[in-house]
Short mmCIF file of C-alpha atoms (C1' of nucleotides) in Angstrom, two decimals:
data_model
loop_
_atom_site.label_atom_id
_atom_site.label_comp_id
_atom_site.label_asym_id
_atom_site.label_seq_id
_atom_site.Cartn_x
_atom_site.Cartn_y
_atom_site.Cartn_z
CA MET Y 983 96.62 16.75 169.18
CA GLU Y 984 99.07 19.16 170.72
CA ILE Y 985 98.49 20.88 174.01
CA ASP Y 986 97.60 24.51 173.36
CA ARG Y 987 100.15 26.42 175.37
CA ILE Y 988 98.19 29.62 175.29
CA ILE Y 989 95.46 27.92 177.26
CA HIS Y 990 97.74 25.60 179.17
CA GLU Y 991 99.28 28.32 181.32
CA PRO Y 992 97.53 27.93 184.69
CA ALA Y 993 96.45 31.54 185.12
CA ARG Y 994 95.05 31.66 181.60
CA LEU Y 995 93.34 28.32 181.97
CA ARG Y 996 91.53 29.66 185.02
CA ILE Y 997 90.61 32.80 183.12
CA MET Y 998 89.22 30.80 180.25
CA MET Y 999 87.22 28.55 182.56
CA ILE Y 1000 85.77 31.49 184.44
CA LEU Y 1001 84.80 33.20 181.21
CA SER Y 1002 83.30 30.00 179.88
CA GLY Y 1003 80.87 30.05 182.77
CA LEU Y 1004 80.05 33.70 182.89
CA GLU Y 1005 79.25 35.19 179.50
CA GLN Y 1006 81.46 38.11 180.40
CA ALA Y 1007 83.68 39.38 183.20
CA ASP Y 1008 85.60 42.56 183.77
CA PHE Y 1009 89.19 43.21 184.70
CA ASN Y 1010 88.63 43.77 188.39
CA PHE Y 1011 86.45 40.75 188.83
CA LEU Y 1012 89.15 38.56 187.34
CA LEU Y 1013 91.75 40.36 189.36
CA THR Y 1014 90.16 39.63 192.71
CA THR Y 1015 88.97 36.18 191.73
CA LEU Y 1016 92.37 35.04 190.58
CA SER Y 1017 94.56 37.14 192.85
CA LEU Y 1018 97.07 38.05 190.21
CA THR Y 1019 98.83 41.38 189.96
CA ARG Y 1020 97.25 43.83 187.55
CA GLY Y 1021 100.33 43.68 185.38
CA ASN Y 1022 100.21 39.96 184.95
CA LEU Y 1023 96.51 39.86 184.37
CA SER Y 1024 96.93 42.50 181.70
CA ARG Y 1025 99.57 40.47 179.91
CA HIS Y 1026 97.53 37.31 180.05
CA MET Y 1027 94.47 39.01 178.67
CA GLU Y 1028 96.52 40.55 175.91
CA LYS Y 1029 97.79 37.14 174.98
CA LEU Y 1030 94.34 35.59 174.96
CA GLU Y 1031 93.02 38.47 172.94
CA SER Y 1032 95.76 38.26 170.34
CA ALA Y 1033 94.92 34.59 169.94
CA ALA Y 1034 91.35 35.71 169.34
CA TYR Y 1035 90.17 33.57 172.22
CA LEU Y 1036 88.30 36.48 173.71
CA LYS Y 1037 87.13 39.90 172.78
CA VAL Y 1038 87.54 43.04 174.76
CA LYS Y 1039 84.92 45.65 175.41
CA LYS Y 1040 86.20 48.93 176.80
CA SER Y 1041 83.65 51.27 178.26
CA PHE Y 1042 83.11 53.67 181.11
CA LYS Y 1043 81.21 52.96 184.25
CA GLY Y 1044 80.45 56.52 185.22
CA LYS Y 1045 83.79 58.17 184.72
CA ILE Y 1046 86.02 55.25 185.42
CA PRO Y 1047 87.17 53.05 182.60
CA ASN Y 1048 86.03 49.49 182.58
CA THR Y 1049 87.42 46.65 180.54
CA SER Y 1050 85.28 43.64 180.04
CA TYR Y 1051 86.05 40.33 178.37
CA GLN Y 1052 84.04 37.71 176.63
CA LEU Y 1053 85.01 34.37 175.15
CA THR Y 1054 84.84 34.12 171.39
CA GLN Y 1055 83.56 31.06 169.61
CA LYS Y 1056 87.11 30.26 168.69
CA GLY Y 1057 88.00 30.53 172.35
CA SER Y 1058 85.23 28.17 173.39
CA LYS Y 1059 86.19 25.64 170.79
CA SER Y 1060 89.85 25.80 171.66
CA LEU Y 1061 89.05 25.38 175.31
CA ALA Y 1062 86.91 22.32 174.65
CA GLN Y 1063 89.61 20.90 172.43
CA TYR Y 1064 92.16 21.59 175.14
CA TRP Y 1065 90.30 19.47 177.65
CA GLU Y 1066 89.87 16.71 175.12
CA ASN Y 1067 93.57 16.65 174.49
CA LEU Y 1068 94.32 16.67 178.15
CA ASP Y 1069 91.95 13.77 178.69
CA SER Y 1070 93.80 11.80 176.10
CA VAL Y 1071 97.06 12.50 177.87
CA ARG Y 1072 95.38 11.28 181.01
CA GLN Y 1073 94.65 7.98 179.29
CA LEU Y 1074 98.34 7.36 178.74
CA GLY Y 1075 98.43 5.80 182.18
CA ASN Y 1076 96.21 2.91 181.15
CA SER Y 1077 98.75 0.79 179.43
CA ARG Y 1078 99.21 -1.54 182.35
CA MET H 1100 96.26 23.98 195.53
CA GLU H 1101 98.72 25.31 193.01
CA ILE H 1102 99.38 23.65 189.69
CA ASP H 1103 102.70 21.82 189.88
CA ARG H 1104 104.68 23.27 187.04
CA ILE H 1105 107.18 20.48 187.01
CA ILE H 1106 104.42 18.10 186.06
CA HIS H 1107 102.38 20.62 184.11
CA GLU H 1108 104.82 20.85 181.21
CA PRO H 1109 103.21 18.74 178.46
CA ALA H 1110 106.20 16.56 177.69
CA ARG H 1111 106.78 15.82 181.34
CA LEU H 1112 103.12 15.18 181.98
CA ARG H 1113 103.18 12.55 179.27
CA ILE H 1114 106.31 11.06 180.73
CA MET H 1115 104.77 10.87 184.16
CA MET H 1116 101.60 9.28 182.83
CA ILE H 1117 103.51 6.69 180.87
CA LEU H 1118 105.61 5.84 183.87
CA SER H 1119 102.55 5.64 186.06
CA GLY H 1120 101.26 2.85 183.86
CA LEU H 1121 104.45 0.93 183.28
CA GLU H 1122 106.42 0.35 186.46
CA GLN H 1123 109.53 1.35 184.55
CA ALA H 1124 110.63 2.55 181.14
CA ASP H 1125 113.97 3.27 179.56
CA PHE H 1126 115.30 6.25 177.71
CA ASN H 1127 114.78 4.92 174.22
CA PHE H 1128 111.29 3.73 174.86
CA LEU H 1129 110.32 7.19 176.04
CA LEU H 1130 112.19 8.72 173.17
CA THR H 1131 110.30 6.87 170.47
CA THR H 1132 107.00 6.99 172.31
CA LEU H 1133 107.10 10.73 172.81
CA SER H 1134 109.12 11.74 169.76
CA LEU H 1135 111.26 14.27 171.52
CA THR H 1136 114.88 14.93 170.76
CA ARG H 1137 117.31 13.12 173.00
CA GLY H 1138 118.52 16.41 174.39
CA ASN H 1139 115.11 17.52 175.48
CA LEU H 1140 114.18 14.18 176.91
CA SER H 1141 117.39 14.22 178.89
CA ARG H 1142 116.62 17.62 180.35
CA HIS H 1143 113.09 16.69 181.24
CA MET H 1144 114.20 13.52 182.99
CA GLU H 1145 116.83 15.44 184.87
CA LYS H 1146 114.20 17.85 186.06
CA LEU H 1147 111.86 15.12 187.17
CA GLU H 1148 114.67 13.34 188.91
CA SER H 1149 115.82 16.43 190.78
CA ALA H 1150 112.26 16.84 192.01
CA ALA H 1151 112.52 13.25 193.23
CA TYR H 1152 109.52 12.30 191.13
CA LEU H 1153 111.39 9.41 189.63
CA LYS H 1154 114.51 7.42 190.19
CA VAL H 1155 117.07 6.49 187.62
CA LYS H 1156 118.67 3.12 187.15
CA LYS H 1157 121.72 3.06 184.93
CA SER H 1158 122.91 -0.31 183.72
CA PHE H 1159 124.31 -2.06 180.69
CA LYS H 1160 122.38 -4.17 178.30
CA GLY H 1161 125.23 -6.20 176.92
CA LYS H 1162 127.77 -3.53 176.21
CA ILE H 1163 125.47 -0.64 175.58
CA PRO H 1164 124.44 1.65 178.39
CA ASN H 1165 120.81 1.70 179.35
CA THR H 1166 119.03 4.24 181.49
CA SER H 1167 115.78 3.26 183.03
CA TYR H 1168 113.29 5.30 185.02
CA GLN H 1169 110.73 4.53 187.62
CA LEU H 1170 108.22 6.73 189.40
CA THR H 1171 108.84 7.29 193.08
CA GLN H 1172 106.06 7.34 195.63
CA LYS H 1173 106.47 11.08 195.81
CA GLY H 1174 106.08 11.18 192.05
CA SER H 1175 102.89 9.12 192.14
CA LYS H 1176 101.39 11.25 194.84
CA SER H 1177 102.29 14.48 193.13
CA LEU H 1178 100.82 13.22 189.90
CA ALA H 1179 97.56 12.26 191.58
CA GLN H 1180 97.46 15.63 193.30
CA TYR H 1181 98.13 17.33 190.00
CA TRP H 1182 95.07 15.78 188.41
CA GLU H 1183 92.97 16.67 191.41
CA ASN H 1184 94.03 20.26 191.15
CA LEU H 1185 93.36 20.32 187.47
CA ASP H 1186 89.91 18.88 188.02
CA SER H 1187 89.16 21.68 190.41
CA VAL H 1188 90.23 24.19 187.81
CA ARG H 1189 87.91 22.44 185.42
CA GLN H 1190 85.04 23.07 187.81
CA LEU H 1191 85.54 26.81 187.57
CA GLY H 1192 83.29 26.79 184.55
CA ASN H 1193 80.24 25.75 186.55
CA SER H 1194 79.35 29.08 188.01
CA ARG H 1195 76.60 29.78 185.54
"C1'" DC R 1185 96.56 72.31 193.93
"C1'" DA R 1186 98.76 68.41 195.78
"C1'" DA R 1187 98.43 63.84 197.29
"C1'" DA R 1188 96.24 59.54 197.10
"C1'" DC R 1189 93.60 56.30 194.33
"C1'" DA R 1190 92.06 53.56 190.32
"C1'" DA R 1191 92.60 50.94 186.01
"C1'" DG R 1192 95.49 49.13 183.10
"C1'" DT R 1193 100.06 48.96 180.37
"C1'" DT R 1194 104.97 48.67 179.73
"C1'" DT R 1195 109.49 47.31 181.13
"C1'" DG R 1196 113.29 44.29 182.98
"C1'" DC R 1197 114.78 40.21 184.74
"C1'" DA R 1198 115.15 35.37 185.75
"C1'" DA R 1199 113.64 30.89 184.48
"C1'" DT R 1200 112.97 27.39 180.94
"C1'" DG R 1201 111.77 24.79 176.77
"C1'" DC R 1202 113.85 23.66 172.53
"C1'" DA R 1203 117.41 22.59 168.93
"C1'" DA R 1204 121.92 21.96 167.92
"C1'" DA R 1205 126.51 20.85 169.29
"C1'" DC R 1206 129.23 17.82 172.00
"C1'" DA R 1207 131.10 13.56 174.36
"C1'" DG R 1208 132.30 8.83 175.02
"C1'" DA R 1209 131.88 4.37 173.87
"C1'" DT R 1210 131.03 0.42 170.54
"C1'" DA R 1211 130.36 -1.43 165.82
"C1'" DA R 1212 131.03 -1.35 160.94
"C1'" DT R 1213 133.82 -0.28 156.72
"C1'" DT R 1214 137.67 0.17 153.72
"C1'" DA F 1412 144.28 -0.41 161.87
"C1'" DA F 1413 142.37 3.67 160.95
"C1'" DT F 1414 138.45 6.12 159.76
"C1'" DT F 1415 133.57 6.39 159.60
"C1'" DA F 1416 129.14 5.58 161.39
"C1'" DT F 1417 125.99 4.43 165.43
"C1'" DC F 1418 124.31 4.53 169.79
"C1'" DT F 1419 123.26 6.68 174.30
"C1'" DG F 1420 122.87 10.28 176.54
"C1'" DT F 1421 124.63 15.36 178.23
"C1'" DT F 1422 125.74 20.19 177.71
"C1'" DT F 1423 125.28 24.65 175.61
"C1'" DG F 1424 122.99 28.82 173.52
"C1'" DC F 1425 119.16 31.17 172.21
"C1'" DA F 1426 114.52 32.84 172.07
"C1'" DT F 1427 110.32 32.86 174.62
"C1'" DT F 1428 107.65 33.99 178.55
"C1'" DG F 1429 105.83 34.43 183.26
"C1'" DC F 1430 106.29 37.53 186.99
"C1'" DA F 1431 107.07 41.82 189.80
"C1'" DA F 1432 107.90 46.43 189.75
"C1'" DA F 1433 107.68 50.82 187.57
"C1'" DC F 1434 105.03 53.72 184.75
"C1'" DT F 1435 100.87 56.12 182.55
"C1'" DT F 1436 96.56 58.26 182.28
"C1'" DG F 1437 92.96 59.94 184.46
"C1'" DT F 1438 89.92 60.79 188.83
"C1'" DT F 1439 88.79 61.73 193.50
"C1'" DT F 1440 89.73 63.72 197.98
"C1'" DG F 1441 91.70 66.85 201.52
#
DNA sequence: CAAACAAGTTTGCAATGCAAACAGATAATT
DNA sequence: AATTATCTGTTTGCATTGCAAACTTGTTTG
């Protein structure tokens, strides 16, 4: 029932939501969509990856490296659970 | 359109939601309801107060001090705005 | 070949959440 | 009446972490 802080961080929450609707997205797409610095995006992705919420696919588009991300099943589940938990926090207001 | 980090912190979000449904609540009520340590609750309330999201009423119940909290209008508005913003983040998934 | 560009990663700092220590007052115990 | 425990909060110290800037590795352009 605890809020998952890995997901809860606003930038990462947006990342997770975008990935949940896109099957896969690469570094630059996320970068421009979210307007983060490259450094911060990198750190966030690293964190999500080390939680096994997404998997990374490194390849080359022509000669330039391309890093692409995809939600794992664990990531999807955790994201769904996150929203459930948040909804239940939202219900706390209905005690009046 | 940015997520308000003062509210976003899980403990404080719960506090705000409880207060939004109760007109007022005192320190011990929040303490037992949220199961935080007194120290942490104190810090969170201080933060919310310094953002003017709630106002503090210190009194005595008999001889023992009692600290009671109440959402301000600014607090209510910010909380409503917070949920709006979060809802719009939630919509990010619907790009597929 | 040197300078600019591209894609990420690593580093350093400032902010902050959390637990433990502290404070100040009242109530209970011996 | 002195010490011990309780109650209500506040302050302090540390470990984590988000963010910006610097760095790295490689590629393109003049």
